[in-house]
Coordinates of N, CA, C and O in Angstrom, one line a residue:
M1 N 76.1 129.1 130.7 CA 75.3 128.3 129.9 C 74.1 127.7 130.4 O 73.0 127.5 129.8
K2 N 74.0 127.4 131.8 CA 72.8 127.1 132.5 C 71.7 128.2 132.3 O 70.7 127.9 132.1
A3 N 72.2 129.5 132.3 CA 71.2 130.6 132.4 C 70.6 130.8 131.0 O 69.4 131.1 130.8
L4 N 71.5 130.4 130.0 CA 71.0 130.6 128.6 C 69.9 129.4 128.2 O 68.9 129.7 127.7
L5 N 70.3 128.2 128.9 CA 69.2 127.1 128.7 C 67.8 127.5 129.4 O 66.9 127.3 128.9
I6 N 67.9 128.1 130.5 CA 66.8 128.6 131.3 C 65.9 129.5 130.5 O 64.8 129.5 130.3
L7 N 66.7 130.6 130.0 CA 66.2 131.6 129.1 C 65.5 130.9 127.9 O 64.4 131.2 127.5
L8 N 66.0 130.0 127.2 CA 65.4 129.3 126.1 C 64.2 128.6 126.5 O 63.2 128.7 125.8
V9 N 64.2 127.9 127.6 CA 63.1 127.1 127.9 C 61.8 128.0 128.5 O 60.8 127.9 128.0
A10 N 62.3 129.1 129.2 CA 61.3 130.1 129.5 C 60.7 130.8 128.2 O 59.3 131.1 128.2
T11 N 61.5 131.2 127.4 CA 61.1 131.8 126.0 C 60.1 130.8 125.5 O 59.0 131.2 124.9
A12 N 60.4 129.6 125.2 CA 59.6 128.6 124.6 C 58.2 128.4 125.3 O 57.2 128.2 124.7
G13 N 58.3 128.5 126.6 CA 57.1 128.4 127.5 C 56.2 129.5 127.2 O 55.1 129.3 127.2
I14 N 56.8 130.6 127.0 CA 56.0 131.9 126.9 C 55.2 131.8 125.6 O 54.1 132.1 125.4
V15 N 56.1 131.5 124.5 CA 55.5 131.3 123.1 C 54.6 130.3 123.0 O 53.3 130.4 122.4
L16 N 54.7 129.2 123.7 CA 53.6 128.0 123.8 C 52.3 128.6 124.7 O 51.2 128.5 124.0
L17 N 52.4 129.3 125.5 CA 51.3 129.7 126.4 C 50.6 130.8 125.5 O 49.5 130.8 125.4
A18 N 51.5 131.7 124.8 CA 50.9 132.7 124.0 C 50.1 132.3 122.9 O 49.0 132.7 122.6
S19 N 50.6 131.2 122.2 CA 49.8 130.6 121.1 C 48.6 129.9 121.5 O 47.7 130.0 121.1
Y20 N 48.6 129.2 122.7 CA 47.5 128.6 123.2 C 46.4 129.6 123.6 O 45.3 129.4 123.3
I21 N 46.7 130.7 124.3 CA 45.9 131.6 124.6 C 45.2 132.4 123.3 O 44.1 132.7 123.4
G22 N 46.0 132.6 122.4 CA 45.6 133.2 121.2 C 44.6 132.3 120.4 O 43.4 132.8 119.9
Q23 N 44.9 131.0 120.5 CA 43.9 130.0 119.9 C 42.7 129.9 120.6 O 41.5 130.0 119.9
L24 N 42.7 130.0 122.0 CA 41.3 130.1 122.7 C 40.6 131.3 122.3 O 39.3 131.3 122.2
W25 N 41.3 132.5 122.3 CA 40.7 133.6 121.8 C 40.1 133.7 120.7 O 38.8 134.1 120.5
R26 N 40.7 133.1 119.5 CA 40.1 133.0 118.2 C 38.8 132.3 118.3 O 37.7 132.3 117.6
R27 N 38.9 131.1 119.0 CA 37.8 130.2 119.2 C 36.7 131.0 119.8 O 35.4 130.7 119.4
K28 N 36.8 131.6 120.8 CA 35.8 132.5 121.4 C 35.0 133.4 120.5 O 34.0 133.8 120.7
K29 N 36.0 134.0 119.7 CA 35.5 135.0 118.9 C 35.0 134.5 117.6 O 34.4 135.2 116.8
G30 N 35.0 133.4 117.5 CA 34.4 132.6 116.2 C 35.3 132.6 114.9 O 34.9 132.3 113.9
I31 N 36.5 133.0 115.2 CA 37.6 133.0 114.1 C 38.0 131.6 113.9 O 38.7 131.1 114.8
V32 N 37.9 131.0 112.7 CA 38.2 129.6 112.6 C 39.2 129.6 111.4 O 39.2 130.4 110.3
E33 N 40.4 129.0 111.8 CA 41.6 129.0 110.9 C 41.1 128.1 109.7 O 40.4 127.1 109.9
E34 N 41.8 128.4 108.5 CA 41.3 127.6 107.3 C 41.6 126.2 107.6 O 41.1 125.4 107.1
E35 N 42.9 125.9 108.3 CA 43.1 124.5 108.5 C 42.2 123.6 109.2 O 42.0 122.5 108.9
E36 N 41.5 124.3 110.0 CA 40.8 123.6 110.8 C 39.3 123.5 110.2 O 38.7 122.4 110.4
S37 N 39.0 124.3 109.3 CA 37.6 124.0 108.5 C 37.8 123.0 107.5 O 37.0 122.5 106.9
N38 N 39.1 122.7 106.9 CA 39.3 121.9 106.1 C 40.4 120.7 106.3 O 41.5 120.9 106.0
P39 N 39.9 119.7 107.3 CA 40.7 118.8 107.7 C 41.1 117.6 106.7 O 41.1 116.4 107.1
E40 N 41.6 118.0 105.7 CA 42.2 117.0 104.7 C 43.6 117.0 104.8 O 44.3 117.8 105.2
P41 N 44.2 115.9 104.5 CA 45.7 115.5 104.6 C 46.3 116.4 103.6 O 45.9 117.0 102.5
M42 N 47.5 117.0 104.1 CA 48.4 117.8 103.1 C 48.9 117.1 102.1 O 49.0 115.8 102.1
G43 N 49.2 117.7 100.9 CA 49.7 117.0 99.7 C 50.9 116.3 99.9 O 51.2 115.3 99.3
D44 N 51.8 116.7 101.0 CA 53.1 116.0 101.3 C 52.9 114.7 101.9 O 53.8 114.0 101.9
C45 N 51.8 114.4 102.6 CA 51.6 113.3 103.3 C 51.0 112.1 102.2 O 49.9 112.3 101.8
C46 N 51.9 111.0 102.1 CA 51.6 109.9 101.2 C 50.7 108.9 101.8 O 50.1 108.1 101.3
G47 N 50.3 109.1 103.2 CA 49.5 108.0 103.9 C 50.4 106.9 104.4 O 49.8 106.2 105.2
A48 N 51.5 106.8 104.2 CA 52.3 105.8 104.5 C 53.0 106.0 105.9 O 53.7 105.1 106.4
H49 N 53.0 107.1 106.5 CA 53.8 107.5 107.5 C 52.6 107.6 108.7 O 51.7 108.4 108.6
E50 N 53.0 106.9 109.7 CA 52.2 106.7 110.9 C 51.8 108.1 111.5 O 50.8 108.5 112.0
I51 N 52.8 109.0 111.3 CA 52.8 110.3 112.1 C 51.7 111.2 111.3 O 50.7 111.8 112.0
C52 N 51.6 111.1 110.1 CA 50.7 112.0 109.3 C 49.3 111.5 109.7 O 48.2 112.2 109.9
E53 N 49.1 110.1 109.7 CA 47.7 109.6 110.1 C 47.2 110.0 111.4 O 46.2 110.1 111.6
V54 N 48.3 109.8 112.4 CA 47.8 110.0 113.7 C 47.4 111.6 113.8 O 46.6 112.0 114.7
D55 N 48.3 112.3 113.4 CA 48.1 113.9 113.6 C 46.6 114.3 112.8 O 46.0 114.9 113.6
L56 N 46.3 113.6 111.8 CA 45.1 113.9 111.0 C 43.9 113.5 111.8 O 42.8 114.2 112.3
L57 N 44.1 112.3 112.5 CA 43.0 111.8 113.1 C 42.8 112.4 114.7 O 41.7 112.7 115.1
N58 N 43.9 112.8 115.3 CA 43.7 113.6 116.6 C 43.2 115.1 116.3 O 42.4 115.4 117.2
K59 N 43.4 115.7 115.2 CA 42.9 117.1 115.1 C 41.3 116.8 114.5 O 40.7 117.7 115.1
M60 N 41.1 115.8 113.9 CA 39.7 115.6 113.5 C 38.7 115.2 114.7 O 37.5 115.4 114.7
S61 N 39.4 114.4 115.6 CA 38.7 113.7 116.5 C 38.1 114.6 117.8 O 39.1 115.3 118.1
E62 N 37.0 114.5 118.2 CA 36.5 115.1 119.3 C 36.2 114.0 120.5 O 35.9 114.4 121.5
E63 N 36.7 112.9 120.2 CA 36.7 111.7 121.0 C 37.8 111.8 122.0 O 38.9 112.1 121.6
I64 N 37.3 111.6 123.5 CA 38.3 111.7 124.3 C 39.1 110.4 124.4 O 38.4 109.3 124.7
I65 N 40.4 110.3 124.3 CA 41.1 109.3 124.5 C 41.9 109.2 125.8 O 42.6 110.3 126.2
Y66 N 42.1 108.3 126.7 CA 42.6 108.2 127.8 C 43.9 107.5 127.8 O 44.1 106.5 126.9
Y67 N 44.8 108.0 128.4 CA 46.3 107.5 128.4 C 46.8 106.9 129.8 O 47.7 107.4 130.3
E68 N 45.8 106.2 130.2 CA 46.0 105.7 131.7 C 46.1 106.8 132.6 O 46.9 106.7 133.4
D69 N 45.2 107.8 132.3 CA 45.4 109.0 133.2 C 43.9 109.5 133.7 O 43.9 110.7 133.9
E70 N 43.1 108.6 133.9 CA 41.7 108.9 134.4 C 41.8 109.6 135.6 O 40.9 110.5 136.0
D71 N 42.8 109.4 136.5 CA 42.9 110.2 137.7 C 43.0 111.7 137.6 O 42.7 112.4 138.5
L72 N 43.5 112.0 136.5 CA 43.6 113.5 136.2 C 42.2 114.3 135.9 O 42.2 115.5 136.1
D73 N 41.1 113.5 135.8 CA 40.0 114.1 135.5 C 39.5 114.9 136.9 O 38.6 115.8 136.9
A74 N 40.1 114.5 137.9 CA 39.7 115.2 139.3 C 40.2 116.7 139.2 O 40.0 117.5 140.0
Y75 N 41.3 117.0 138.3 CA 41.7 118.3 138.1 C 41.0 119.1 137.1 O 41.6 120.2 136.6
K76 N 39.9 118.8 136.8 CA 39.1 119.7 135.7 C 38.9 121.0 136.4 O 38.5 121.1 137.5
N77 N 39.0 122.0 135.4 CA 38.8 123.4 135.8 C 39.8 124.1 136.8 O 39.6 124.9 137.4
F78 N 40.8 123.2 137.1 CA 42.0 123.8 138.0 C 42.7 124.9 137.1 O 42.8 124.7 135.7
E79 N 43.2 125.7 137.7 CA 44.2 126.6 137.0 C 45.6 126.2 137.0 O 45.9 125.4 137.9
E80 N 46.5 126.7 136.1 CA 47.7 126.0 136.0 C 48.6 126.3 137.2 O 49.6 125.5 137.4
N81 N 48.5 127.2 138.0 CA 49.1 127.5 139.2 C 48.6 127.0 140.5 O 49.0 127.2 141.6
D82 N 47.5 126.3 140.3 CA 46.6 125.7 141.6 C 47.2 124.4 142.1 O 46.7 124.0 143.2
Y83 N 48.2 123.7 141.5 CA 48.6 122.5 141.9 C 49.6 122.6 142.8 O 50.4 123.3 142.9
N84 N 49.6 121.4 143.7 CA 50.7 121.2 144.7 C 51.8 120.3 144.2 O 51.4 119.7 143.0
D85 N 52.7 120.0 144.8 CA 53.8 119.2 144.2 C 53.4 117.7 144.1 O 53.8 117.1 142.9
E86 N 52.5 117.1 144.9 CA 52.0 115.7 144.7 C 51.2 115.7 143.4 O 51.4 114.7 142.5
Q87 N 50.5 116.7 143.2 CA 49.5 116.8 141.9 C 50.2 117.0 140.8 O 50.1 116.3 139.8
I88 N 51.4 117.6 140.8 CA 52.2 118.0 139.7 C 52.9 116.6 139.3 O 53.1 116.2 138.1
D89 N 53.3 115.9 140.3 CA 53.9 114.6 140.1 C 53.0 113.6 139.4 O 53.4 112.7 138.7
E90 N 51.7 113.7 139.4 CA 50.8 112.8 138.8 C 50.8 113.1 137.3 O 50.8 112.1 136.6
F91 N 50.8 114.5 136.9 CA 51.0 114.6 135.6 C 52.3 114.3 135.1 O 52.3 113.7 133.9
R92 N 53.3 114.6 135.8 CA 54.5 114.1 135.4 C 54.8 112.5 135.0 O 55.3 112.0 134.0
D93 N 54.2 111.8 136.0 CA 54.2 110.3 135.9 C 53.6 110.0 134.5 O 54.0 108.8 133.9
V94 N 52.4 110.6 134.1 CA 51.8 110.3 132.8 C 52.8 110.6 131.8 O 52.9 109.9 130.9
L95 N 53.1 112.0 131.9 CA 53.9 112.4 130.7 C 55.1 111.6 130.3 O 55.3 111.3 129.2
Y96 N 55.7 111.3 131.3 CA 57.1 110.5 131.2 C 56.8 109.1 130.9 O 57.7 108.3 130.5
S97 N 55.5 108.7 130.9 CA 55.2 107.3 130.6 C 54.7 107.0 128.9 O 54.7 106.0 128.5
L98 N 54.5 108.2 128.5 CA 54.2 108.3 127.1 C 55.1 108.2 126.1 O 56.4 108.5 126.3
K99 N 54.7 107.7 124.9 CA 55.7 107.4 123.8 C 55.8 108.7 123.1 O 54.9 109.7 123.3
E100 N 56.9 109.1 122.3 CA 56.8 110.5 121.7 C 55.5 110.9 121.0 O 55.1 111.9 120.9
K101 N 55.2 109.9 120.3 CA 54.2 110.1 119.3 C 52.7 110.3 119.9 O 51.7 110.7 119.3
E102 N 52.6 109.9 121.3 CA 51.4 110.0 121.9 C 51.3 111.3 122.7 O 50.2 111.7 123.1
I103 N 52.3 112.2 122.8 CA 52.2 113.5 123.4 C 51.2 114.4 123.0 O 50.4 114.9 123.6
E104 N 51.2 114.5 121.7 CA 50.1 115.5 121.3 C 48.8 115.0 121.4 O 47.8 115.9 121.8
G105 N 48.5 113.6 121.3 CA 47.2 113.2 121.7 C 46.8 113.3 123.0 O 45.7 113.7 123.4
W106 N 47.8 113.1 124.0 CA 47.5 113.4 125.4 C 47.2 114.7 125.7 O 46.3 115.1 126.5
I107 N 47.9 115.7 124.9 CA 47.7 117.3 125.3 C 46.1 117.5 124.7 O 45.5 118.1 125.3
R108 N 45.8 116.9 123.6 CA 44.5 117.2 123.0 C 43.4 116.5 124.0 O 42.4 117.2 124.1
S109 N 43.7 115.3 124.5 CA 42.7 114.9 125.5 C 42.5 115.6 126.7 O 41.4 115.7 127.2
L110 N 43.5 116.2 127.2 CA 43.5 117.1 128.3 C 42.7 118.3 128.0 O 41.8 118.6 128.8
E111 N 42.8 118.9 126.7 CA 42.1 120.2 126.3 C 40.5 119.8 126.4 O 39.8 120.4 126.8
L112 N 40.3 118.4 125.7 CA 38.9 118.1 125.6 C 38.2 117.9 127.0 O 37.1 118.1 127.0
R113 N 39.0 117.4 127.9 CA 38.5 117.1 129.2 C 38.6 118.3 130.2 O 38.2 118.3 131.3
K114 N 39.1 119.5 129.5 CA 39.1 120.7 130.4 C 40.1 120.7 131.5 O 39.7 121.2 132.6
I115 N 41.1 120.0 131.3 CA 42.1 119.9 132.4 C 43.4 120.8 131.9 O 44.1 120.6 131.0
E116 N 43.7 121.9 132.6 CA 44.8 122.7 132.5 C 46.1 122.0 133.0 O 45.9 121.5 134.3
M117 N 47.1 121.7 132.3 CA 48.3 121.3 132.9 C 49.0 122.3 133.8 O 48.8 123.6 133.5
P118 N 49.6 121.8 134.9 CA 50.3 122.7 135.6 C 51.5 123.4 134.8 O 52.0 122.9 133.9
S119 N 51.9 124.7 135.2 CA 52.9 125.4 134.4 C 54.3 124.7 134.4 O 54.9 124.8 133.3
V120 N 54.6 124.0 135.4 CA 55.9 123.4 135.4 C 55.8 122.3 134.2 O 56.9 122.0 133.7
I121 N 54.8 121.6 134.3 CA 54.6 120.3 133.2 C 54.7 121.1 131.9 O 55.4 120.5 131.1
K122 N 54.0 122.1 131.7 CA 54.0 122.9 130.4 C 55.5 123.1 130.0 O 56.0 122.9 128.8
S123 N 56.3 123.7 130.8 CA 57.7 124.0 130.6 C 58.5 122.7 130.4 O 59.3 122.7 129.4
E124 N 58.3 121.6 131.2 CA 58.9 120.3 130.8 C 58.5 119.8 129.3 O 59.5 119.4 128.8
L125 N 57.3 120.1 129.1 CA 57.0 119.6 127.8 C 57.6 120.2 126.6 O 57.9 119.7 125.5
V126 N 57.8 121.5 126.8 CA 58.2 122.4 125.8 C 59.8 121.9 125.6 O 60.2 121.9 124.5
F127 N 60.3 121.8 127.0 CA 61.8 121.3 126.9 C 61.9 119.9 126.1 O 62.9 119.7 125.3
M128 N 61.0 119.1 126.3 CA 61.0 117.6 125.6 C 60.9 117.9 124.1 O 61.5 117.2 123.3
L129 N 60.0 118.8 123.8 CA 59.7 118.9 122.3 C 60.8 119.6 121.6 O 61.2 119.5 120.4
V130 N 61.5 120.5 122.4 CA 62.4 121.3 121.6 C 63.7 120.4 121.4 O 64.6 120.4 120.6
K131 N 63.9 119.5 122.5 CA 65.1 118.6 122.6 C 65.0 117.7 121.3 O 66.1 117.3 120.8
H132 N 63.7 117.3 121.0 CA 63.6 116.4 119.7 C 63.5 117.1 118.5 O 63.8 117.4 117.6

């Protein structure tokens, strides 16, 4: 059972990483997805749900929002495997202090600040998202 769980988390991590790399590749090649070029709310969103509004604002915004994580700016341009245990714990402290609805915004904030998450944190994040 434990091996199955590890396999599931590893597979989810690989899928997440592959989609992230694909997204970066498309941006570099100038391929823009239709959704990104037309950031209007979907027909299913009535505007009464906080999640719809937050998602729309996060995707449209290029403004950097800090989540009491200014110290992480020191890791700009680090690679995901360059972190030591103490540095990984800094990311972990921020991640586990966030509310569920803030996680996507935090990830976007790190992307805008050019901060690569440690690979261990990416795996934990995938596990948290799959769990819910």
